[in-house]
Structures are given as structure tokens and as C-alpha cells.
Coordinates of C-alpha atoms in Angstrom, one line a residue:
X1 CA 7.4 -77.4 17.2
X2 CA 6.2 -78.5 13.8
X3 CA 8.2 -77.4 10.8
X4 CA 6.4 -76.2 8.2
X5 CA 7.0 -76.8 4.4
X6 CA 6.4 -74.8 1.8
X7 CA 4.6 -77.0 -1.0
X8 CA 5.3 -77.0 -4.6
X9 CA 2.0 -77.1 -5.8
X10 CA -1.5 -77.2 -5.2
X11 CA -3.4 -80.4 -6.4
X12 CA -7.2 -79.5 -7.8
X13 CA -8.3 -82.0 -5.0
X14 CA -6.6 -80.5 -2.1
X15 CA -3.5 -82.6 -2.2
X16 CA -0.1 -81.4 -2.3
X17 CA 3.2 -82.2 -2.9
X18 CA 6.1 -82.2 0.0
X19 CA 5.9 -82.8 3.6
X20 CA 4.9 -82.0 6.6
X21 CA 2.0 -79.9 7.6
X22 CA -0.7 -77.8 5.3
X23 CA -0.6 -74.4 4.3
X24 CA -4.2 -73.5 3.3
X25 CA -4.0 -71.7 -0.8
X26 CA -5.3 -68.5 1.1
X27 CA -3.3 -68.3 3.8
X28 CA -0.1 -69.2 1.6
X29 CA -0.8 -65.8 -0.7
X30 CA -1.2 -63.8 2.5
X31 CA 2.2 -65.3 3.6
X32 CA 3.6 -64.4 0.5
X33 CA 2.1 -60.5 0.1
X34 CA 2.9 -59.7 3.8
X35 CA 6.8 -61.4 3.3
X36 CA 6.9 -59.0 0.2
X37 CA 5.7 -55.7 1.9
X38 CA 7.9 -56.6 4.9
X39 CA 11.1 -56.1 2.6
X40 CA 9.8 -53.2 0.9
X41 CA 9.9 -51.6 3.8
X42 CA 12.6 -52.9 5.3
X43 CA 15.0 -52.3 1.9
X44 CA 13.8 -50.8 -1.2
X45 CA 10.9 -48.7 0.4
X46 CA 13.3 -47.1 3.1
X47 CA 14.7 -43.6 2.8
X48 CA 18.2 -44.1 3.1
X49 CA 20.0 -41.1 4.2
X50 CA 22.8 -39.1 1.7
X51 CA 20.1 -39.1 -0.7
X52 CA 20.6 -35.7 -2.1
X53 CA 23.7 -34.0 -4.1
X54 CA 26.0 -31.8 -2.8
X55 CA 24.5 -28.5 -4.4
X56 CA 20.7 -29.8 -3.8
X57 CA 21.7 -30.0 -0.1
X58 CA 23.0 -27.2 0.3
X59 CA 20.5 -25.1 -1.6
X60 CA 17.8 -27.1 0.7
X61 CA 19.9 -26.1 4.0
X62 CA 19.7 -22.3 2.8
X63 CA 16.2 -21.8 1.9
X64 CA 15.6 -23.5 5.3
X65 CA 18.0 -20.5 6.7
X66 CA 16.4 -18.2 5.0
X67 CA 13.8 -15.8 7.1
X68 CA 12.6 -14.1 3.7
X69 CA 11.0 -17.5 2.3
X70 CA 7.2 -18.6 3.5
X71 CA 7.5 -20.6 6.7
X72 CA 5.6 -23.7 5.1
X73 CA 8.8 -23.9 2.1
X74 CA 11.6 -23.7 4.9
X75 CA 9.7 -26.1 6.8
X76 CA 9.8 -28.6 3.7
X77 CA 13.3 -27.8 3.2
X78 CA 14.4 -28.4 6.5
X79 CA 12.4 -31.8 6.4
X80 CA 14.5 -33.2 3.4
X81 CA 17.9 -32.2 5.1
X82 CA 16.7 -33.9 8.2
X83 CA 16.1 -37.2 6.3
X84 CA 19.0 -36.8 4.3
X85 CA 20.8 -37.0 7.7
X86 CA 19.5 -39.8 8.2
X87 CA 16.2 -39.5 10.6
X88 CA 13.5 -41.2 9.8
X89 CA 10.2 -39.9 8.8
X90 CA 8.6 -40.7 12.4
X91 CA 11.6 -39.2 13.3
X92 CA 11.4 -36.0 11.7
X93 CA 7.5 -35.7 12.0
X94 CA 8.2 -35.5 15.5
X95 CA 10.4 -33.1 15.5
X96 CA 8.2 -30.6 13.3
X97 CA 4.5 -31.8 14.9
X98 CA 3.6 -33.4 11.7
X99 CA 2.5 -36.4 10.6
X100 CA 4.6 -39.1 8.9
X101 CA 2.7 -39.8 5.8
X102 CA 3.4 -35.3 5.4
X103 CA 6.7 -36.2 5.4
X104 CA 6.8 -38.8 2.9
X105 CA 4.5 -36.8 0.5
X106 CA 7.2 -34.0 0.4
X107 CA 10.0 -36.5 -0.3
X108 CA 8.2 -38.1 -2.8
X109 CA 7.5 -34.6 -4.4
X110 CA 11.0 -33.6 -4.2
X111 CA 12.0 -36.6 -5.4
X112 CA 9.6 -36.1 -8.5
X113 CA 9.9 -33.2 -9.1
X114 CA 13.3 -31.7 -7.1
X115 CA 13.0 -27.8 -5.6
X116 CA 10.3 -27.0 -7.6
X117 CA 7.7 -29.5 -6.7
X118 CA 8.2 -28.1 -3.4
X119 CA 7.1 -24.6 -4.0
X120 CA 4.0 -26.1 -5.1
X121 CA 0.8 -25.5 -2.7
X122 CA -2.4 -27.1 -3.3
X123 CA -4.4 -24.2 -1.6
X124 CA -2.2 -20.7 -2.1
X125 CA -0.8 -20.3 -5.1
X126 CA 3.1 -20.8 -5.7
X127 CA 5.9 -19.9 -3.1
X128 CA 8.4 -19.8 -5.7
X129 CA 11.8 -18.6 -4.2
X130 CA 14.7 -15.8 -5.6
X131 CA 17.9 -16.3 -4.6
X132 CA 19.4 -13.7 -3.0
X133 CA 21.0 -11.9 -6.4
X134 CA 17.1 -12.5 -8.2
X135 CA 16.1 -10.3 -5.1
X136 CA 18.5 -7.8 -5.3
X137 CA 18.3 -7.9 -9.1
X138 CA 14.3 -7.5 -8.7
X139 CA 14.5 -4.3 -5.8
X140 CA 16.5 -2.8 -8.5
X141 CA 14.3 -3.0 -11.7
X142 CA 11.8 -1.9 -9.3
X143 CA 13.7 1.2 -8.2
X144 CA 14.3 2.2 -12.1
X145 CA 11.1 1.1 -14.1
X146 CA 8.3 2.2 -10.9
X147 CA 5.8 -0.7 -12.3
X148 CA 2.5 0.2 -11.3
X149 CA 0.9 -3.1 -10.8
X150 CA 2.2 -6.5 -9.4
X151 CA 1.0 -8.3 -13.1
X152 CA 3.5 -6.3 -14.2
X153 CA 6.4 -7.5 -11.9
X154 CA 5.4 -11.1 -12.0
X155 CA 5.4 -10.7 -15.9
X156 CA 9.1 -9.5 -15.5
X157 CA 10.4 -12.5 -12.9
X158 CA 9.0 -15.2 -15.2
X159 CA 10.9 -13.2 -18.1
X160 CA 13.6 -12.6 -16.3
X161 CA 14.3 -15.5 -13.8
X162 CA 11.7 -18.7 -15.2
X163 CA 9.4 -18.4 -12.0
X164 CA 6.0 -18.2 -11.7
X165 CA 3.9 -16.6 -9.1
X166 CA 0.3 -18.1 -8.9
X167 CA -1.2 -15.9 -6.8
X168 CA -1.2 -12.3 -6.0
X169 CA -0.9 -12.5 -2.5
X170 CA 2.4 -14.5 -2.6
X171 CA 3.9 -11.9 -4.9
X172 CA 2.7 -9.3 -2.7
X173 CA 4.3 -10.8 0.5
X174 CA 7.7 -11.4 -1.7
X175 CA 7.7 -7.6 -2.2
X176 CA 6.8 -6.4 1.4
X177 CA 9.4 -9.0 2.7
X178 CA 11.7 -7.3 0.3
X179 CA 11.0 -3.8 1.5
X180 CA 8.8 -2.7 -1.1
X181 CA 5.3 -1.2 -1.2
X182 CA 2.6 0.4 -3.0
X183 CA 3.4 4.7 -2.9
X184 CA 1.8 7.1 -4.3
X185 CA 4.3 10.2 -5.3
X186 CA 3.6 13.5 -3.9
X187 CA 3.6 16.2 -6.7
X188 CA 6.0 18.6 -5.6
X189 CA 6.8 22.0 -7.7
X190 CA 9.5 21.8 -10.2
X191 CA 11.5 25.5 -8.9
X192 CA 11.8 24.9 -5.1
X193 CA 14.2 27.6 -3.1
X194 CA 15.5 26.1 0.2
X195 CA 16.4 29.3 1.4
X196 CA 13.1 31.3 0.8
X197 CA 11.2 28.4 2.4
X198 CA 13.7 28.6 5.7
X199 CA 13.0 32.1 5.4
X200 CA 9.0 32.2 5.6
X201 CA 8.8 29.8 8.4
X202 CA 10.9 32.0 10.3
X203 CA 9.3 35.1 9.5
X204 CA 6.0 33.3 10.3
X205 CA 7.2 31.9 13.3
X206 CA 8.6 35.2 14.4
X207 CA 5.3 36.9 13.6
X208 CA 2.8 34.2 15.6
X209 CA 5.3 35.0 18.6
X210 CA 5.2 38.5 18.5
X211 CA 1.1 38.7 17.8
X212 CA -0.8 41.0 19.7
X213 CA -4.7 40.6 21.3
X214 CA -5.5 42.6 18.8
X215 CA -4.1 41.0 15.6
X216 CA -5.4 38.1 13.5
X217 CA -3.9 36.0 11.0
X218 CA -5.2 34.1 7.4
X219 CA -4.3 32.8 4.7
X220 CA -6.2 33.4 1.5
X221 CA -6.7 31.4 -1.8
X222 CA -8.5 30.5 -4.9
X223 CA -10.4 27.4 -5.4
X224 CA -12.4 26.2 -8.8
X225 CA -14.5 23.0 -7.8
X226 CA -15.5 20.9 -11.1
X227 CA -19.6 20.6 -10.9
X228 CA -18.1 16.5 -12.2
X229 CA -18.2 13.0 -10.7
X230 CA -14.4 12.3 -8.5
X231 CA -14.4 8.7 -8.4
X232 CA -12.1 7.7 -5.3
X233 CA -11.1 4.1 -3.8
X234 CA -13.5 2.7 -0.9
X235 CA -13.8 -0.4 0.3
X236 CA -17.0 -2.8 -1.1
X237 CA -18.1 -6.1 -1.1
X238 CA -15.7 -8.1 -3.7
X239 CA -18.1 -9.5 -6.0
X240 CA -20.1 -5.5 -6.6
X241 CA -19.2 -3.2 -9.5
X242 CA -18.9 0.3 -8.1
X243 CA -20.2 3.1 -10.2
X244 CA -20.6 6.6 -10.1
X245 CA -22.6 8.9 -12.5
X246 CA -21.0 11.4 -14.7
X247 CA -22.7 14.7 -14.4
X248 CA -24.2 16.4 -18.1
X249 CA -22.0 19.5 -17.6
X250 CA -18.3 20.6 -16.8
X251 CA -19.2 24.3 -14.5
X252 CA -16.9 25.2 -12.2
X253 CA -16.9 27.5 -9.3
X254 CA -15.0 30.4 -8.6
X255 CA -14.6 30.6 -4.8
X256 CA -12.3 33.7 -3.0
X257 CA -11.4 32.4 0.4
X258 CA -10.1 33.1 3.5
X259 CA -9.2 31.1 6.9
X260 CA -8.5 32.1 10.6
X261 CA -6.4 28.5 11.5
X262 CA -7.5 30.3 15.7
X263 CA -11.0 30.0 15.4
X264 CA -11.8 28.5 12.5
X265 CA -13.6 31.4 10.7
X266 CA -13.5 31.9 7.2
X267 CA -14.6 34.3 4.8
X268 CA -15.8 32.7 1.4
X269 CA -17.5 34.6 -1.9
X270 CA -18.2 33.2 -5.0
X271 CA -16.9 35.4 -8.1
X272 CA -17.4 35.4 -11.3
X273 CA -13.7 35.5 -12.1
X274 CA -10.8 35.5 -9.5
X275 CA -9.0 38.8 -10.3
X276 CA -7.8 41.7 -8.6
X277 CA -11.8 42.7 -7.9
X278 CA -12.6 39.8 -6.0
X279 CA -9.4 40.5 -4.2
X280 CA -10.5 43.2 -2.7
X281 CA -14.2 42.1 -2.6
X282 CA -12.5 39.6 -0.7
X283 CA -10.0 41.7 1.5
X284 CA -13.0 44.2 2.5
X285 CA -14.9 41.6 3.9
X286 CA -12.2 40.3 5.7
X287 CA -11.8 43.8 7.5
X288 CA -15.7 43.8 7.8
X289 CA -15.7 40.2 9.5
X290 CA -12.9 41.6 11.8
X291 CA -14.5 45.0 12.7
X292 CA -12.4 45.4 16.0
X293 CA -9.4 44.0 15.0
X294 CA -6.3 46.6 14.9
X295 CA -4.3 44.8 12.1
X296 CA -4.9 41.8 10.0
X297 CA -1.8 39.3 8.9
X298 CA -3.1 37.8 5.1
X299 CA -0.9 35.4 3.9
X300 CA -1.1 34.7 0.0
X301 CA 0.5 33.3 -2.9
X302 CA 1.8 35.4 -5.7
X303 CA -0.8 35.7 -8.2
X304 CA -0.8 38.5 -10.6
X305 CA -3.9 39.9 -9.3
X306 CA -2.7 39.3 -5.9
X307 CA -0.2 42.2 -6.9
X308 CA -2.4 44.5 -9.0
X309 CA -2.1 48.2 -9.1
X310 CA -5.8 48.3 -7.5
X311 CA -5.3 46.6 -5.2
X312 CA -2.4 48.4 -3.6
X313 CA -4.4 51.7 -3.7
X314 CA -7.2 49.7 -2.2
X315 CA -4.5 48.8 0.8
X316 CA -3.1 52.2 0.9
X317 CA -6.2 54.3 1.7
X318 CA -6.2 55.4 5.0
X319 CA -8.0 53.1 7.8
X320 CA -7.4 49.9 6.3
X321 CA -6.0 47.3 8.1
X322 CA -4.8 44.8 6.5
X323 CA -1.3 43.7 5.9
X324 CA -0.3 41.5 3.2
X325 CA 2.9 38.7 3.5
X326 CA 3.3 36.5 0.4
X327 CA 3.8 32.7 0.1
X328 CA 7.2 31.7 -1.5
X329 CA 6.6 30.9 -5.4
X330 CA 5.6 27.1 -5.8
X331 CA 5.2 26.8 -2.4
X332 CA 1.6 25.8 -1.8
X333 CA 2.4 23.7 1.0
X334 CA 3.1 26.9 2.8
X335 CA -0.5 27.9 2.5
X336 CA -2.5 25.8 4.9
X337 CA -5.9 26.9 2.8
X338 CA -4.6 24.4 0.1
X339 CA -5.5 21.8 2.8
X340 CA -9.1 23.2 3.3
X341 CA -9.5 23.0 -0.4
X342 CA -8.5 18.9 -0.1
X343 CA -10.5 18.7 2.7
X344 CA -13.4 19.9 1.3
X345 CA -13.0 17.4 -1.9
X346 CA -12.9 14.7 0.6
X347 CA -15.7 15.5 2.3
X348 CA -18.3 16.7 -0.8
X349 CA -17.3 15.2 -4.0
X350 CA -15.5 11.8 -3.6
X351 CA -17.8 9.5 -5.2
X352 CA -20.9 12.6 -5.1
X353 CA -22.3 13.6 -7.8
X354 CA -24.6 16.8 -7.6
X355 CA -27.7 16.9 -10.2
X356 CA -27.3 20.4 -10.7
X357 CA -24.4 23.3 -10.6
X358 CA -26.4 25.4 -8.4
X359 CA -26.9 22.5 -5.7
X360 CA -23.3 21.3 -6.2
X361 CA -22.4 25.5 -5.5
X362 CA -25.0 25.6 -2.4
X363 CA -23.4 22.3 -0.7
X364 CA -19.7 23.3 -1.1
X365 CA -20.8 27.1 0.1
X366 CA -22.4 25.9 2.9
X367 CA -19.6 23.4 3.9
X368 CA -17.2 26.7 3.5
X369 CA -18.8 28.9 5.1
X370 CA -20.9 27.5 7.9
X371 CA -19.7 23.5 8.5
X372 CA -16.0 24.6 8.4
X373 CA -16.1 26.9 11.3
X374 CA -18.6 25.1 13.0
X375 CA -16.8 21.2 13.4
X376 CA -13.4 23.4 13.1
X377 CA -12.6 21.4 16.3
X378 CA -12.9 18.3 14.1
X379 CA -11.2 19.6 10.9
X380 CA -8.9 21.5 12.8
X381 CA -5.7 18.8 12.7
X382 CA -6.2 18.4 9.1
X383 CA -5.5 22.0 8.3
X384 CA -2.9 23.6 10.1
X385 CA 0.1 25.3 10.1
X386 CA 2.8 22.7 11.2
X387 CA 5.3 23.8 7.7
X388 CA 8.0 21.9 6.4
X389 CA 10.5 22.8 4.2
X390 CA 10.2 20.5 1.0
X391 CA 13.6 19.7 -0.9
X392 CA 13.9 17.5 -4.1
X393 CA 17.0 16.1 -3.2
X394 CA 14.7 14.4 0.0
X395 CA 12.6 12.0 -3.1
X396 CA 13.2 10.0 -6.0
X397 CA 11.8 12.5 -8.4
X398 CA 10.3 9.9 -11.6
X399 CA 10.7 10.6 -14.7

């Protein structure tokens, strides 16, 4: 075995000083850069475990705990614990099926930049995380301002708590996970009697069970379409602006109607006004459509002309057959003919516009009076009779 010596120096000729056997200039500077990177690695490169503080660790061990936070933050979280422990970064790539050099970027990160380097994605956006209280705090403001936009909750959390949410899409998961979501209130009627409602369905109920062959049953309404431009949500490529023109003029139609929810039929005239004439413009056609019909059930709302002196003599003369029952007050939703009337916005002005008032008039008549009964086995679970009674102290009423 021949001992080698490390020279002193390195003579311009070749020559050096010492003993024993050469070691080439090149191969001496390898020697050294390898012995160097060697005890990097081995000391001052190494993670050595214990690493984090007692609060760091712990706040590390909970957001890998918590099932609320984005799995990719409680994976990183769960990495640093891990080599805090004292595993290795082999080690703990392992055991998440990553690689090392993964592992190594996250601890250099954290040790950067501490938690908050973490939450930092390069493709994503932020996956800043609330503490528990933050998210409680957060559903609560929520529950009393109603913001109507998520710039407008992110704008809160960085006032309120110093984080940042890059990216819709994070924010949005945050509030899902949180139980939150995007509602639209119903409107409801601001004098609602519990006990009237509980009363119609009854009386309804009792009526449908109790209805001869010979009887028939509709409900009647108003409607005044808009001869205007309903712009409604759809869904579009994301890099189109959506328009809709605006008609020149604001008509409206004055529509009389009448549905049979068993067949489908309806009975529609267009009025000049809707008063106690049309009402019984509207009635005697009713009777007219149901020539062999013994008696006819027509439910309505209260409406003054609903009520008119005229239109009790009409109903009194002898022959007729038609019996009124009248809707609770402020109970539209006890009227299945209000659902017609959404129906029919659905179907003939969401995002239509009509060049004229006469064609806009033709096209909702015609839908009325002819498509309605004709696809009434397609509209027919939109516009039914399955009543509910409505109670305020059921929704969060906004201010």
C-alpha cells in the first residue's frame, strides 16, 4: 500500500515539495471539492431533527389534522413534522410517494419563509389557512353582512385577518368547506297568516277529494308581460361578451288567464285593462270552454275587481256555473297560475327580444293558448298544485 502525501506546493515545473507519491494539480482540486461536499452533507447540509419550536410544531401538526385545509398544505405540513422527528428526506418521500428533492424544497421554503411560504403554490393561487376562530369569525360576518360577491369577502379576511387569497377558486372552496354557498332569497309576502294557509290547503284538499265527473277545477290570474329585453345567466364560452338588445318601447300586455292543472287547458284573452269586465269576459268563456260541465271550481286571488259588484250579479244569474274560492291574501304561492306565468318567462323572453309588440303579443298568446296545453305533459311538473305553507320564522329574512 503506498501512502500518499499531500504536497505543500506545486512547483511551475511539476516538482513538488514532500514525499512520497504524486498527486496530479487536477486530481488534487477534485479531492478537495468532493472531501468538502462529503461534509456538507454529512454535517452542515443535514436536516437535523427538533428543528422547529414548540408552537411552529404544533401549529404544523394541526393544519396536517385538519380535514378543512387543501390536501397539498396538510401534506407539506405533515412533511416538516416528519423531518422534525427525525426521518430523513428519502425517508419521508417514501412515505408520501414523493420525491426527495420535493421534500427538501418545502423545508427550504419553510425555513425561508416559515407557514406562510408554505401556502404558496406556483400554479393555484394561495391556500392561505384560518384558524379555527378566523373561520368561525368569517361564517359569522357572513351570516350578518350577506356579501354578494367573494371580492368582497376576500377584501374582508385580508382586512380582518392579514391573509390573502390569490385566486377565486381557493376562496370559493374555503367557503363551500365552511358550509357556505351562493343563495338566492326567495321573496316572500311581508303579512303571511299560518292559519289561513292551513286552512286553504285543507279546503282544497277536501274539495279535489270530494270532486265529481262532472266538476272541474282552475285557477285564474293576471299577467302583464314587458314587450323588453330579460337578460338571464347561461352558460358561454369564457372569452365572449354576451349581449342582448334592448327593445325601442316599454308595451305591456294585459293577459286574463285561466288553467285546468287535469288536462292542461287554459283559457287566455288579452284585455285592454284587467278589471271586473275582463273578469267576466274571462269567467264566460270559461263556462263556454266547459259547455257540459255541471259546476266549475275557480280559484283566485283577492283583487278588487275580483270582488266587484258586476261581477257578483254576473255569478248570480240563473244557469251559471261557476263557483268562486279565493286565494289567502299574499299568498301567490297558493295559485299554481303564478308558476305558468314564470314558466312562460322562461320559455319566451330570457334573453329574446321581440322586434315588435304585436309579435312579442302573438308568440306569448300562442305559447298560452295552444303550446301550453299541447306539451302540458312536459310543463305539467313545473306547474302544479303540490302547496306548502310558507312561514317567515322558516328563513333569515334580510334586511
Amino acid at each position: 500500500m503506498v501512502d500518499v502525501v499531500y504536497p505543500r506546493w506545486i512547483a511551475p515545473d511539476g516538482e513538488y515539495e514532500g514525499g512520497g507519491a504524486m498527486l496530479y494539480p487536477d486530481s488534487l482540486g477534485r479531492r478537495k471539492a468532493l472531501a468538502k461536499r462529503v461534509e456538507l452533507d454529512s454535517f452542515e447540509g443535514m436536516i437535523r431533527p427538533g428543528f422547529l419550536l414548540g408552537d411552529e410544531r404544533s401549529a404544523l401538526i394541526a393544519l396536517a389534522r385538519d380535514g378543512s385545509v387543501t390536501h397539498r398544505l396538510a401534506r407539506r405540513a405533515n412533511a416538516l413534522v416528519l423531518l422534525d422527528d427525525g426521518l430523513s428526506c428519502e425517508q419521508v418521500a417514501r412515505v408520501l410517494l414523493l420525491d426527495d428533492d420535493t421534500i427538501r424544497r418545502w423545508h427550504g421554503a419553510f425555513a425561508e419563509g416559515g407557514r406562510k411560504a408554505l401556502m404558496r403554490f406556483e400554479a393555484g393561487g394561495s391556500a392561505c389557512v384560518l384558524s379555527e376562530a378566523q373561520r368561525g369569525k368569517l361564517v359569522g360576518w357572513v351570516g350578518a353582512a350577506s356579501p354578494r360577491s367573494t371580492g368582497q369577502i376576500g377584501a374582508w379576511i385580508a382586512s380582518e385577518f392579514g391573509v390573502e387569497y390569490e385566486s377565486r377558486s381557493g376562496l370559493v372552496a374555503l367557503l363551500h368547506r365552511l358550509g357556505l354557498e351562493y343563495r338566492k332569497p326567495e321573496v316572500i309576502p311581508r303579512h303571511l297568516d299560518e292559519t289561513k294557509q292551513r286552512a286553504f290547503i285543507k279546503l282544497y284538499e277536501k274539495l279535489m277529494n270530494a270532486l265529481g265527473a262532472d266538476e272541474a277545477v282552475l285557477f285564474v290570474d293576471a299577467v302583464h308581460p314587458t314587450h323588453g329585453a330579460r337578460a338571464a345567466g347561461c352558460w358561454a364560452a369564457k372569452d365572449e361578451h354576451l349581449a342582448i338588445e334592448q327593445t325601442t318601447g316599454r308595451q305591456r300586455l294585459n293577459i286574463h288567464g285561466a288553467i285546468d292543472l287535469e288536462t292542461g287547458r287554459t283559457k287566455m284573452i288579452e284585455a285592454e285593462a284587467i278589471d271586473a269586465a275582463s273578469t267576466i269576459k274571462l269567467l264566460a268563456g270559461i263556462e263556454a270552454l266547459y259547455s257540459t260541465t255541471a259546476l266549475i271550481h275557480v280559484f283566485l286571488d283577492n283583487a278588487r275587481y275580483h270582488h266587484a259588484k258586476i261581477v257578483r250579479k254576473w255569478l248570480s244569474q240563473p244557469g251559471r256555473r261557476i263557483a268562486l274560492h279565493f286565494v289567502p291574501s299574499y299568498c301567490p304561492h297558493l295559485n299554481p297560475i303564478e308558476r305558468l306565468w314564470a314558466l312562460m318567462h322562461q320559455h319566451l323572453t330570457h334573453n329574446k327580444t321581440y322586434p315588435t309588440c304585436r309579435e312579442f303579443a302573438d308568440v306569448i298568446l300562442n305559447f298560452l293558448r295552444d303550446e301550453v296545453p299541447r306539451k302540458w305533459g312536459e310543463f305539467c311538473d313545473s306547474v302544479t298544485d303540490n302547496f306548502r305553507v310558507v312561514l317567515p320564522a322558516n328563513f333569515r329574512i334580510l334586511a
